[in-house]
mmCIF file of C-alpha atoms in Angstrom:
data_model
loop_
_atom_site.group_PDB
_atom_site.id
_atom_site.type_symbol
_atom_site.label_atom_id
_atom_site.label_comp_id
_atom_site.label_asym_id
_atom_site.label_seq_id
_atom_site.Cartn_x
_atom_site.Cartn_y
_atom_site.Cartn_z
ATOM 1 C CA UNK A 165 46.290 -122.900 235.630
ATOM 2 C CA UNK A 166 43.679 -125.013 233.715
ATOM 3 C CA UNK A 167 43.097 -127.953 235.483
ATOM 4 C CA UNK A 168 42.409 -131.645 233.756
ATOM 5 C CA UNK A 169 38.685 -132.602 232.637
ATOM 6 C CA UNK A 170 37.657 -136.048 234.176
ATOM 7 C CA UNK A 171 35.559 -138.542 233.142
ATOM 8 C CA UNK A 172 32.596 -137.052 233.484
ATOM 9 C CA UNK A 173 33.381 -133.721 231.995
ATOM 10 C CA UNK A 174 34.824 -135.674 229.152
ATOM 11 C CA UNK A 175 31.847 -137.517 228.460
ATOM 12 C CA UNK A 176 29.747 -134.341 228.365
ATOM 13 C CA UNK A 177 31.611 -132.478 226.446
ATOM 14 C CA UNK A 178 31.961 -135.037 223.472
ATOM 15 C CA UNK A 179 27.958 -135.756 224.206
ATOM 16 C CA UNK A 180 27.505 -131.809 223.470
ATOM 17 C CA UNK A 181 29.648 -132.446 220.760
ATOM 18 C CA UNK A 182 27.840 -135.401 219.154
ATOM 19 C CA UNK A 183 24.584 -133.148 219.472
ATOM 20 C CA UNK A 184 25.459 -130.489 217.826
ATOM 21 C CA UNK A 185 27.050 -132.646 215.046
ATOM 22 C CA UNK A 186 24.036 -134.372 215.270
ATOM 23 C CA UNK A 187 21.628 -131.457 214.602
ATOM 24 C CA UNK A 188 24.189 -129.791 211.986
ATOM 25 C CA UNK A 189 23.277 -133.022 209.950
ATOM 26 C CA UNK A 190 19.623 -133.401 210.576
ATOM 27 C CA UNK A 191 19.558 -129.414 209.424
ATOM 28 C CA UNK A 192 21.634 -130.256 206.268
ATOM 29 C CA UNK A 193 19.616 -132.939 205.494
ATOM 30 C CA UNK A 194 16.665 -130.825 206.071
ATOM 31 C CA UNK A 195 17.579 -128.440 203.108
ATOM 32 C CA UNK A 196 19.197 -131.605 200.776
ATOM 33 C CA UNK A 197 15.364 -132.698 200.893
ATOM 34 C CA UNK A 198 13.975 -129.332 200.523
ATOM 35 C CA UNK A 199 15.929 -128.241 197.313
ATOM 36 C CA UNK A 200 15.547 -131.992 196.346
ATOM 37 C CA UNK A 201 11.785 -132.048 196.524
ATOM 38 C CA UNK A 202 12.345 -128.829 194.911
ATOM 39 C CA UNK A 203 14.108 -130.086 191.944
ATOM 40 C CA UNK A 204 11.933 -132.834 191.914
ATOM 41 C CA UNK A 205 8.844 -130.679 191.454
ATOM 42 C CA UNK A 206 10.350 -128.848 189.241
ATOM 43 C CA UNK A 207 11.359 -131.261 186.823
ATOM 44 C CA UNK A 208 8.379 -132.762 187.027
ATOM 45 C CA UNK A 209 6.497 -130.067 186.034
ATOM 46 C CA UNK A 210 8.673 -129.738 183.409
ATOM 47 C CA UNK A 211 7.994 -133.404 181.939
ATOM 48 C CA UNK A 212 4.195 -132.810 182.238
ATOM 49 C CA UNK A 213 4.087 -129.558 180.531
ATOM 50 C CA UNK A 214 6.509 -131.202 178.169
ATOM 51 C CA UNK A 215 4.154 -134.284 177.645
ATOM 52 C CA UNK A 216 1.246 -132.189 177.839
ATOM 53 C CA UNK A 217 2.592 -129.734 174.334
ATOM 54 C CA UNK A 218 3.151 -133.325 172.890
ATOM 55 C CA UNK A 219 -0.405 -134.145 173.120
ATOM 56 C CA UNK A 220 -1.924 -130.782 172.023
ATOM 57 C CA UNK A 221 0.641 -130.564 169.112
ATOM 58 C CA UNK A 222 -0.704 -134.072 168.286
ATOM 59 C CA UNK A 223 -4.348 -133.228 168.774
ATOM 60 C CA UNK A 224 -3.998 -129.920 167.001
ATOM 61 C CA UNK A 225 -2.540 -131.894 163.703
ATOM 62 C CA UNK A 226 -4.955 -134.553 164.100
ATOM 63 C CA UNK A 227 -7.533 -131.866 164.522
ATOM 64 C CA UNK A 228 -6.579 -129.941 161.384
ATOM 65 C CA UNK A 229 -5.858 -133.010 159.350
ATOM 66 C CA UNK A 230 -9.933 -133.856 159.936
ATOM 67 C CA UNK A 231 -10.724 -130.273 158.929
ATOM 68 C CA UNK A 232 -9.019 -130.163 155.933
ATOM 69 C CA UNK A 233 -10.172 -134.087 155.232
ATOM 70 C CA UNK A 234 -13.968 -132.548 155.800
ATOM 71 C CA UNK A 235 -13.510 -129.646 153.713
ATOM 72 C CA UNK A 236 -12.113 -132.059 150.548
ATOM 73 C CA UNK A 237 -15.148 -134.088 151.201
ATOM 74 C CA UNK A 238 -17.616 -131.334 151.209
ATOM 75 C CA UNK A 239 -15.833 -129.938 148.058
ATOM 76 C CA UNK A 240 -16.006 -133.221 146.358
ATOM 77 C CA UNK A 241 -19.528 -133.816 147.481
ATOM 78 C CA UNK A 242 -20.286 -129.665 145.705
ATOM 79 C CA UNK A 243 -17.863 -130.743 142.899
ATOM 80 C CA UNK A 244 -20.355 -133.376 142.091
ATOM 81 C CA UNK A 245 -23.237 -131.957 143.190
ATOM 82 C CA UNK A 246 -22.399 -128.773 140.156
ATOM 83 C CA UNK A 247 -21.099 -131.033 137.595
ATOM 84 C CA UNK A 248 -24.486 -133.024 137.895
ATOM 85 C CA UNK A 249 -26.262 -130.033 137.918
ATOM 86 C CA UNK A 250 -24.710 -128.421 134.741
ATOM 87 C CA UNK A 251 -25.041 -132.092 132.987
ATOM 88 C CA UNK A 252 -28.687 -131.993 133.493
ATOM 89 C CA UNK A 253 -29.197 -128.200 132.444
ATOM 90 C CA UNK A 254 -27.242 -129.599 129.536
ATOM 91 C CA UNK A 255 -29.476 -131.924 128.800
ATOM 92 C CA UNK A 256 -32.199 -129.288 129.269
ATOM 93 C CA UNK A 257 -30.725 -127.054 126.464
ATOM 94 C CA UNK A 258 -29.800 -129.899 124.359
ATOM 95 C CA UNK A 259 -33.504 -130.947 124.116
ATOM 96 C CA UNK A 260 -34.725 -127.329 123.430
ATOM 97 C CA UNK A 261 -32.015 -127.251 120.866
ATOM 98 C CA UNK A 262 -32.748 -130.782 119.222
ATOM 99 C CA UNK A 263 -36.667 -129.829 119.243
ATOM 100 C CA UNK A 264 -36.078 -126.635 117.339
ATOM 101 C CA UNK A 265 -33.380 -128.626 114.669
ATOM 102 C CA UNK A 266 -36.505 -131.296 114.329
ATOM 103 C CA UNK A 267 -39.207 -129.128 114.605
ATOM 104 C CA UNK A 268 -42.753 -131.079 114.151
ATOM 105 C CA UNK A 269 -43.281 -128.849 110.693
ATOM 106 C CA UNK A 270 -39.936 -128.236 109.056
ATOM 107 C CA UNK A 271 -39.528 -125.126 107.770
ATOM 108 C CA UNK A 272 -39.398 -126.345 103.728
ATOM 109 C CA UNK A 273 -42.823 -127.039 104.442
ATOM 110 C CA UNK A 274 -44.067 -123.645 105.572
ATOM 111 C CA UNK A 275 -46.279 -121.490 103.766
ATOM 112 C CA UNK A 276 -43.175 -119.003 104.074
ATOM 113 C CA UNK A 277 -40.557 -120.736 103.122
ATOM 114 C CA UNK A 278 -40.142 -118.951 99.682
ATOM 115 C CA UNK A 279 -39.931 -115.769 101.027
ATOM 116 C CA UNK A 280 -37.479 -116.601 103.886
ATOM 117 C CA UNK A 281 -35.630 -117.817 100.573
ATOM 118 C CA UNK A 282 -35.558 -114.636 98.604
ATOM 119 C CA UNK A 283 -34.044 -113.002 102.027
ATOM 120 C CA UNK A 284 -31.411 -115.535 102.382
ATOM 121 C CA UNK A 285 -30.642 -114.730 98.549
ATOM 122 C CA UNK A 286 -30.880 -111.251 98.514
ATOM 123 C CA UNK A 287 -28.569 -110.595 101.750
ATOM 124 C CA UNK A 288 -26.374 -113.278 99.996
ATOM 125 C CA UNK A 289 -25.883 -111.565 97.002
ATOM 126 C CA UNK A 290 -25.223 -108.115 98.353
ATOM 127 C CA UNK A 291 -22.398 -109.706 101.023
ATOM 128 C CA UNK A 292 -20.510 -111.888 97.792
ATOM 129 C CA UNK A 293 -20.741 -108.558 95.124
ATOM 130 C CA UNK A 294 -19.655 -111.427 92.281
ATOM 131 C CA UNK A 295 -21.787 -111.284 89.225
ATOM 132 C CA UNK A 296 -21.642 -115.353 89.730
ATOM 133 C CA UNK A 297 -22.773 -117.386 91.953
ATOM 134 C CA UNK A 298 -23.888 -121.098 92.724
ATOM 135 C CA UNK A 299 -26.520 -121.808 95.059
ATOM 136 C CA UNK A 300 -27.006 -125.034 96.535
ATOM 137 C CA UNK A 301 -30.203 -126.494 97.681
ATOM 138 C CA UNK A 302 -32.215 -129.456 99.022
ATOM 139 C CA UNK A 303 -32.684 -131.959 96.192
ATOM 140 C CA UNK A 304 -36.467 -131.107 96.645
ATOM 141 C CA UNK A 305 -36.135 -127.547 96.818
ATOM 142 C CA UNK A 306 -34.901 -127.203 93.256
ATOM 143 C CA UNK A 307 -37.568 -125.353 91.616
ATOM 144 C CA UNK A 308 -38.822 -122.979 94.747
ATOM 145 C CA UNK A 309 -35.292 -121.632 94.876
ATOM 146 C CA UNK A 310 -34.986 -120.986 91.598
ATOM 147 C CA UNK A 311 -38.554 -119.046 91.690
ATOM 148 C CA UNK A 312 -36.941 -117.287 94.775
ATOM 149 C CA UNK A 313 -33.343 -116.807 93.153
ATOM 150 C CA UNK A 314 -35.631 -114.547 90.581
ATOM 151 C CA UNK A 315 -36.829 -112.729 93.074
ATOM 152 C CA UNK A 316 -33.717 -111.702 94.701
ATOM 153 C CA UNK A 317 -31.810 -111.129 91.497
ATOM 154 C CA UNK A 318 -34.207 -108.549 90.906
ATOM 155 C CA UNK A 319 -34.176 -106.968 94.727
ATOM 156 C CA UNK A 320 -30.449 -107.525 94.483
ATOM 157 C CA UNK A 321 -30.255 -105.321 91.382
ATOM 158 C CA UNK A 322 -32.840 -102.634 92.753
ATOM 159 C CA UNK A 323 -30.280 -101.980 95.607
ATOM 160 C CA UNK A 324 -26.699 -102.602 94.109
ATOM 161 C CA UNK A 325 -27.378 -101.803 90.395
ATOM 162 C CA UNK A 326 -25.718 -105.058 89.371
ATOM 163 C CA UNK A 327 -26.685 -107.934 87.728
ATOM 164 C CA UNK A 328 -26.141 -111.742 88.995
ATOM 165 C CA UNK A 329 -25.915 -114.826 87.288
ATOM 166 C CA UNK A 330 -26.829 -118.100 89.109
ATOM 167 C CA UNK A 331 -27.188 -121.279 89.410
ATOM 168 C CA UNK A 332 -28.906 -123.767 91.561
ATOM 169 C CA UNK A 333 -28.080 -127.097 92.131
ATOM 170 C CA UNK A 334 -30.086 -129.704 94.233
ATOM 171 C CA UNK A 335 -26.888 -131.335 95.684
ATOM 172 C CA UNK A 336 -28.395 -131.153 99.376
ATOM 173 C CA UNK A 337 -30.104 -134.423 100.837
ATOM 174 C CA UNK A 338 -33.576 -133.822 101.691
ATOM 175 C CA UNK A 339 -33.085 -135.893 104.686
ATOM 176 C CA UNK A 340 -30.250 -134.235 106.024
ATOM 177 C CA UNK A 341 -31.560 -130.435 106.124
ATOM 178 C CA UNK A 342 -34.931 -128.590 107.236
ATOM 179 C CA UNK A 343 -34.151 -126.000 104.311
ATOM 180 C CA UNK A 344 -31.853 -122.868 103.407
ATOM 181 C CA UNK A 345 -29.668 -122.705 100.606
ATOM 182 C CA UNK A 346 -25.428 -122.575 100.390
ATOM 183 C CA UNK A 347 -23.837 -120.585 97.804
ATOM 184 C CA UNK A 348 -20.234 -119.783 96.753
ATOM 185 C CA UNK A 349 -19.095 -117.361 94.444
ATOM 186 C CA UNK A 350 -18.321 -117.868 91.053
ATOM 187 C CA UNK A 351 -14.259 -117.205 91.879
ATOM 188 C CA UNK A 352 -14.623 -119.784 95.062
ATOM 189 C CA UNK A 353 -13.242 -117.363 97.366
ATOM 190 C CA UNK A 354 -16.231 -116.704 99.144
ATOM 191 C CA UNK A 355 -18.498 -119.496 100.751
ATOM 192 C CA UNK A 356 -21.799 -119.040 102.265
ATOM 193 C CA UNK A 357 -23.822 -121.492 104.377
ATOM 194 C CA UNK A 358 -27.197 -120.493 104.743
ATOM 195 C CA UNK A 359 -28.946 -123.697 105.560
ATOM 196 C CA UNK A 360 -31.575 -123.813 108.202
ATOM 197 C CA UNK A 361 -29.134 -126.000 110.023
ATOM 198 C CA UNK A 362 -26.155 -123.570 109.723
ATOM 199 C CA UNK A 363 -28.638 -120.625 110.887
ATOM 200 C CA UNK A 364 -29.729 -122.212 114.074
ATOM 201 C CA UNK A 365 -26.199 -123.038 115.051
ATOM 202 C CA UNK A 366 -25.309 -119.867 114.883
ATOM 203 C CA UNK A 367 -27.851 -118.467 116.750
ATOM 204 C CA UNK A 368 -27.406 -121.279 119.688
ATOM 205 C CA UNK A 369 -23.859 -119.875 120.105
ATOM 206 C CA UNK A 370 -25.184 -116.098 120.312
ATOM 207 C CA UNK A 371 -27.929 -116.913 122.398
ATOM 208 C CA UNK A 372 -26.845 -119.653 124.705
ATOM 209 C CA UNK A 373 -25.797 -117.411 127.293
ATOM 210 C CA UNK A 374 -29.216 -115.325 127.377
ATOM 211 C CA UNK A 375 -30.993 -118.632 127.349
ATOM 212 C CA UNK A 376 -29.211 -120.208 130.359
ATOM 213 C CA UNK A 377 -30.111 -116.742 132.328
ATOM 214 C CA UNK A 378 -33.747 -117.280 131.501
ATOM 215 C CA UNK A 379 -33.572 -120.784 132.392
ATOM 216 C CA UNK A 380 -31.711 -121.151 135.339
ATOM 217 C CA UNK A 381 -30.977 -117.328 136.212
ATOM 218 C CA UNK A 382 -27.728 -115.883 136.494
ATOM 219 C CA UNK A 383 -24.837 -118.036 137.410
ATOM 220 C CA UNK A 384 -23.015 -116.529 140.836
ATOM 221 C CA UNK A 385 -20.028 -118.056 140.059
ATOM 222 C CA UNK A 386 -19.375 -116.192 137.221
ATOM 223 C CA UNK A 387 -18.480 -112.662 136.909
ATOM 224 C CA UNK A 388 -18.164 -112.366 133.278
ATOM 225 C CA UNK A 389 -20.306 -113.071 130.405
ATOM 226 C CA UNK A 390 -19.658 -112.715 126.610
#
């Protein structure tokens, strides 16, 4: 039979007792702290990775938005850069153009002026075929195309076998024309404009192209020509 604790026994037991409640705590509050520093770590790395893809997201759009703001400005700055380029190469071509329209001896004064004339006619009369025709001249130029209409009458009828009946009127402003002649046929259809004027504009359009190469070389922006 058991016998009855006393005092002392009592008090060591619930000492023992206290002590290991004691330590169970401290132990529990051990791993509370671990898995709370845990937690905490973890959450916090969490908020700075977090922050961190905030401010590289923010960077990276800032960064592109100056990229693309540098690449308008170098565009506008080539934009310009070409436009005043081709402006001045217009200019070039304009001058060479306007020298050649207003050339220092026009071509009505030029010892071959008649016989550029009875060209003109000739190839006129073959392309109309119209046994009438009304050529148009410089008010000045009255009488050297009619001497030159002669001419090509006859040249017209050596090659066609046809005869042609003209006439020339001087309805052309001296002022406004270097030379050449306009004709239409004697039904209206067809119209002819073989001024100097005309002739040169023509030939601008067909050799523009050839002359910008041998100005300014070839364009590599283009990959066509016509």
């Amino acid at each position: 039979m058991s016998r009855a604790l006393n005092d002392d026994e009592v008090l060591s037991e619930m000492n023992k007792m206290v002590a290991f409640i004691k330590q169970e705590a401290l132990e529990k509050a051990r791993e509370i702290k671990v898995k709370a520093d845990e937690e905490f770590a973890i959450e916090k790395a969490k908020l700075v990775r977090q922050e961190q893809q905030a401010i590289d997201a923010q960077y990276e759009k800032k960064r592109k938005g100056a990229e693309v703001a540098q690449k308008i400005a170098q565009s506008t700055i080539t934009n310009k850069s070409r436009l005043k380029l081709l402006h001045k190469r217009e200019e070039i071509l304009q001058q060479i153009f306007a020298a050649v329209r207003e050339p220092e001896t026009p071509l009505y004064k030029t010892q071959g002026y008649v016989q550029f004339l009875e060209g003109v006619l000739t190839e006129s009369f073959l392309y109309i075929l119209e046994p009438n025709v009304t050529i148009y001249s410089r008010e000045s130029d009255v009488d050297t195309v009619k001497q030159a209409a002669e001419n090509a009458a006859k040249a017209y009828k050596e090659i066609s076998g046809r005869n042609i009946a003209y006439e020339v009127e001087g309805s052309i402003a001296d002022d406004s024309s270097q030379g050449g002649v306009k004709l239409v046929s004697g039904t209206g259809r067809i119209t002819l404009d073989n001024t100097m004027e005309e002739r040169l504009r023509l030939l601008e359009d067909k050799m523009l192209p050839e002359i910008r190469t041998s100005l300014f070389g070839k364009n590599e922006n283009r990959k066509f020509y016509t």
